[in-house]
XYZ file of N, CA, C and O in Angstrom:
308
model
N 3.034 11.999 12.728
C 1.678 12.481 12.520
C 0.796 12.007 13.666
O 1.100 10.955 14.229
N -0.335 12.737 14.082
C -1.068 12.336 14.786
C -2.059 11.537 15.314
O -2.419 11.300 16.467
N -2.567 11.027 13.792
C -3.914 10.071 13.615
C -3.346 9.482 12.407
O -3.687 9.748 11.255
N -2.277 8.500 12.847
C -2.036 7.557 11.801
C -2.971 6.331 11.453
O -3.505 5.530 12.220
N -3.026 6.435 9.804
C -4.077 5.638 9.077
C -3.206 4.111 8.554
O -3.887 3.089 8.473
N -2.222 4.067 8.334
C -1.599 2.929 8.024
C -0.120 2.326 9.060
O 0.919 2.890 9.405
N -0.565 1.206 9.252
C 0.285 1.203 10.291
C 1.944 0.619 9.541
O 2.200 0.145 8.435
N 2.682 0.885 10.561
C 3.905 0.139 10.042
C 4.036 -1.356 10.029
O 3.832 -1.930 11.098
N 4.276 -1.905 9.214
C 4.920 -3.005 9.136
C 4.799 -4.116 7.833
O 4.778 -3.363 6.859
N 4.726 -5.240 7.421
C 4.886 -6.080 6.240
C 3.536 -5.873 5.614
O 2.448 -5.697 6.162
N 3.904 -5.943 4.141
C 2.204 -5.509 3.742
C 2.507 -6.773 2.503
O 3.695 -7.014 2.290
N 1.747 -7.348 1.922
C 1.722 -7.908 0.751
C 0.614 -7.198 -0.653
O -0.550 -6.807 -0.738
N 1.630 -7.319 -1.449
C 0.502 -6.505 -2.593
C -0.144 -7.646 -3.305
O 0.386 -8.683 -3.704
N -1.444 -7.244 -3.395
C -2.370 -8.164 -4.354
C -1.472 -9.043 -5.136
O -1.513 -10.184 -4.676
N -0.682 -8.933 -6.142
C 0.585 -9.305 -6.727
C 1.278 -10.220 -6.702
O 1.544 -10.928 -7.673
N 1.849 -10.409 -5.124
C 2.076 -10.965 -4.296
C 3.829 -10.688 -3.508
O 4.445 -11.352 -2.675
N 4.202 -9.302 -4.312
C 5.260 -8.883 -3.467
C 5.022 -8.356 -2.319
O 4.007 -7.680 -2.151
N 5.967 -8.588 -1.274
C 6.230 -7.978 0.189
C 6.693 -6.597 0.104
O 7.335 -6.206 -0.871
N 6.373 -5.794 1.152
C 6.849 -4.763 1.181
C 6.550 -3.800 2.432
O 5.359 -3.636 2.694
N 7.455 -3.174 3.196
C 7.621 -2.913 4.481
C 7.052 -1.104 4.620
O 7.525 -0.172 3.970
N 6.262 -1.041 5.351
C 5.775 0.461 5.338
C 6.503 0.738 6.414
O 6.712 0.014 7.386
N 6.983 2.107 6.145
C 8.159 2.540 7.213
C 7.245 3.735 7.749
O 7.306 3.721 8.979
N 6.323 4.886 7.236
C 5.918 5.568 7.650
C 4.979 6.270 7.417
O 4.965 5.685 6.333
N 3.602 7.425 7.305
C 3.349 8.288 6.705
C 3.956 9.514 6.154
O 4.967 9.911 6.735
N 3.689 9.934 5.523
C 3.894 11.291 5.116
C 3.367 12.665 4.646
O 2.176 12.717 4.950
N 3.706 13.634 4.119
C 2.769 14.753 3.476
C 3.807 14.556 2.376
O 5.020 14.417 2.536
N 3.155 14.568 1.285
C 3.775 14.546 -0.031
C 3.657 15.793 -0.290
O 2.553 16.252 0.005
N 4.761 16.867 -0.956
C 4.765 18.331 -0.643
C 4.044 18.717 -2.035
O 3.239 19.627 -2.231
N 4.668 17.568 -3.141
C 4.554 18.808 -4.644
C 2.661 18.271 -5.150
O 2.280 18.222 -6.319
N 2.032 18.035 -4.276
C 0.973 17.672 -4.452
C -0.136 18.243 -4.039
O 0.109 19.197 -3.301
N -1.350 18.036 -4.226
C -2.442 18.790 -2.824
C -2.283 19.091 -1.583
O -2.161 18.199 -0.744
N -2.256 20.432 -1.247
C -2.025 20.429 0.381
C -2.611 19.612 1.132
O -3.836 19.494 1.119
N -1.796 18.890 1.938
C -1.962 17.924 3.226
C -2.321 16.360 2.709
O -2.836 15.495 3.418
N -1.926 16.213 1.308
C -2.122 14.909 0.720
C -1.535 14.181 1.658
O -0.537 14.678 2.180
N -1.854 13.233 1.979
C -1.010 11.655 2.928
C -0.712 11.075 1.863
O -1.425 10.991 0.863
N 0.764 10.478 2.074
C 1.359 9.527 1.608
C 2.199 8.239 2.327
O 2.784 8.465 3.386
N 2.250 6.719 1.654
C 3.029 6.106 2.495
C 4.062 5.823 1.838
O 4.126 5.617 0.626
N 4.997 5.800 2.689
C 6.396 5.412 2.181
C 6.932 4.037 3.269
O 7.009 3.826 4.479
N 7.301 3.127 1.649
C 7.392 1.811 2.067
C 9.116 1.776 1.277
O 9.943 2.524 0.753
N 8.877 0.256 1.675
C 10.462 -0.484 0.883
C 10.156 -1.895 0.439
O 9.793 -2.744 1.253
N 10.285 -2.120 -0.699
C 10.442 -3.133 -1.227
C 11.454 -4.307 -0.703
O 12.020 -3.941 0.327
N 11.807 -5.517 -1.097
C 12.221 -6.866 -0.563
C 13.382 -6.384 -0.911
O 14.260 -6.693 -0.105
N 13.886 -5.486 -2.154
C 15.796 -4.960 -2.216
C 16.137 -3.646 -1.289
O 17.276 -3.225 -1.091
N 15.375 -3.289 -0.955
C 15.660 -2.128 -0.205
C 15.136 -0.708 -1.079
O 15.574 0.376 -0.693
N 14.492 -0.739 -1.884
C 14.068 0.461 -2.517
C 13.450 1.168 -1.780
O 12.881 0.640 -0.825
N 13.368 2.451 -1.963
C 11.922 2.888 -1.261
C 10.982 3.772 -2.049
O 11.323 4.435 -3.029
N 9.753 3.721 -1.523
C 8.953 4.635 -2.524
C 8.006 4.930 -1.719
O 7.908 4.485 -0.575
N 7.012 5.931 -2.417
C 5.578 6.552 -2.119
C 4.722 6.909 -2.629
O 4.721 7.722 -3.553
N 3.893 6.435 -2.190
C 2.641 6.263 -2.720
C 1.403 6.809 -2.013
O 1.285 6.629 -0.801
N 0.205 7.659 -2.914
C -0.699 8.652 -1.898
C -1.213 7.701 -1.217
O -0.881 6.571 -1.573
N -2.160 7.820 -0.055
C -3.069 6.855 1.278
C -3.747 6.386 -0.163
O -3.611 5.316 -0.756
N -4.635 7.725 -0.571
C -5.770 7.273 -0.992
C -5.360 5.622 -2.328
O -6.099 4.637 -2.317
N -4.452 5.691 -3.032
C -4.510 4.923 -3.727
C -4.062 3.445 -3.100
O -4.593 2.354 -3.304
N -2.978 3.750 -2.317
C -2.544 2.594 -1.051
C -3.759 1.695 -0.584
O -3.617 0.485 -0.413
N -4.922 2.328 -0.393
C -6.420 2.048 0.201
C -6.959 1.383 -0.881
O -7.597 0.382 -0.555
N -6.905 1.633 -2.156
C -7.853 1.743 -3.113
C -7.935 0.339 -3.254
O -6.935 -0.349 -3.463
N -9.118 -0.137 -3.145
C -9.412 -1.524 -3.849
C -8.875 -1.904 -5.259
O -8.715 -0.975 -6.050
N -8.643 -2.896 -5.573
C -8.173 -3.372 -7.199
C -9.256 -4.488 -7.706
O -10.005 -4.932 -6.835
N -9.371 -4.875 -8.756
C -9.749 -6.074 -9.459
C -9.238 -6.956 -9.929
O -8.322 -6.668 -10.699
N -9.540 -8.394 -9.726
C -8.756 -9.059 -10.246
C -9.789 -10.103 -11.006
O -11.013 -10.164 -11.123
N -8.760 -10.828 -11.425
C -9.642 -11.653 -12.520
C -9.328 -13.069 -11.978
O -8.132 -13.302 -12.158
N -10.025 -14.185 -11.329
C -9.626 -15.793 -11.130
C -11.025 -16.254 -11.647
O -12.202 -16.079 -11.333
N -10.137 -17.097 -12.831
C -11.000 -17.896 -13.448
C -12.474 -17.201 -14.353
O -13.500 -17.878 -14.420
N -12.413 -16.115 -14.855
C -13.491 -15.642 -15.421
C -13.786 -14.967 -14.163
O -14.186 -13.808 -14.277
N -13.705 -15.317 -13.303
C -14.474 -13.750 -12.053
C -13.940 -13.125 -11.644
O -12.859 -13.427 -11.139
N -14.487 -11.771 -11.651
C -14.323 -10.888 -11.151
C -14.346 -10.421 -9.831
O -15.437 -10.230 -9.294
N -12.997 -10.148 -9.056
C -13.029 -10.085 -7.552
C -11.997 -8.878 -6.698
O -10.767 -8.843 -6.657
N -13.073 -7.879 -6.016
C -12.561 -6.724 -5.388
C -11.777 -7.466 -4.150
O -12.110 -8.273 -3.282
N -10.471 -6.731 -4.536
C -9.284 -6.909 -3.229
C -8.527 -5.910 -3.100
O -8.451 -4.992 -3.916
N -7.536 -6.054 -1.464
C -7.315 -5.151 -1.378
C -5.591 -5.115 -2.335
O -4.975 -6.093 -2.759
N -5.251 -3.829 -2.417
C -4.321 -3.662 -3.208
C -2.993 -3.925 -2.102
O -1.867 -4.260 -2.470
N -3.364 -3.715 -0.822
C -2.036 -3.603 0.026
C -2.416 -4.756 1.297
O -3.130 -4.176 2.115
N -2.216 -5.884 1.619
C -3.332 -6.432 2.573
C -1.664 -6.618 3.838
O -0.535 -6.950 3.474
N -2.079 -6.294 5.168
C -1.279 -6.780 6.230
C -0.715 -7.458 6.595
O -1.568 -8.252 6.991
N 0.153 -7.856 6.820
C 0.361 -9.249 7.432
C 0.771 -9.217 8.873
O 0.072 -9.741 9.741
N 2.250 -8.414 9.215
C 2.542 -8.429 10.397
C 3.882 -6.855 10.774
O 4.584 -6.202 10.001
N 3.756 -6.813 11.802
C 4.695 -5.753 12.267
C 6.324 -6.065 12.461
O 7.082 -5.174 12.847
């Protein structure tokens, strides 16, 4: 793709599993021209998931507060 939005490499989920983005994509059975990323988990799975939700902030809860993070945060290539 041309104007890639997520880059490749180790991502950690809020969660705190690892997981390796291998690429973008167009997810076909969906909205035309939806972006999707397709990653792999620490066993080798792989999956995909749209940008937009990949992006999407989450909530979490420490200690009674309430705190916006990201759902997918970087680490390294």
């Amino acid at each position: 793709m041309d104007n890639t939005i997520i880059k490749p490499g180790l991502y950690r989920h809020f969660k705190g599993g690892l997981y390796r983005v291998i690429a973008e994509c167009i997810i076909a059975d969906s909205n035309p021209g939806t972006v999707g990323v397709v990653y792999q988990n620490e066993a080798g799975d792989l999956f995909v998931r749209s940008l937009v939700n990949w992006i999407q902030p989450v909530v979490r809860f420490e200690d009674g507060t309430e705190i916006m993070c990201e759902r997918f945060r970087y680490i390294s290539a």
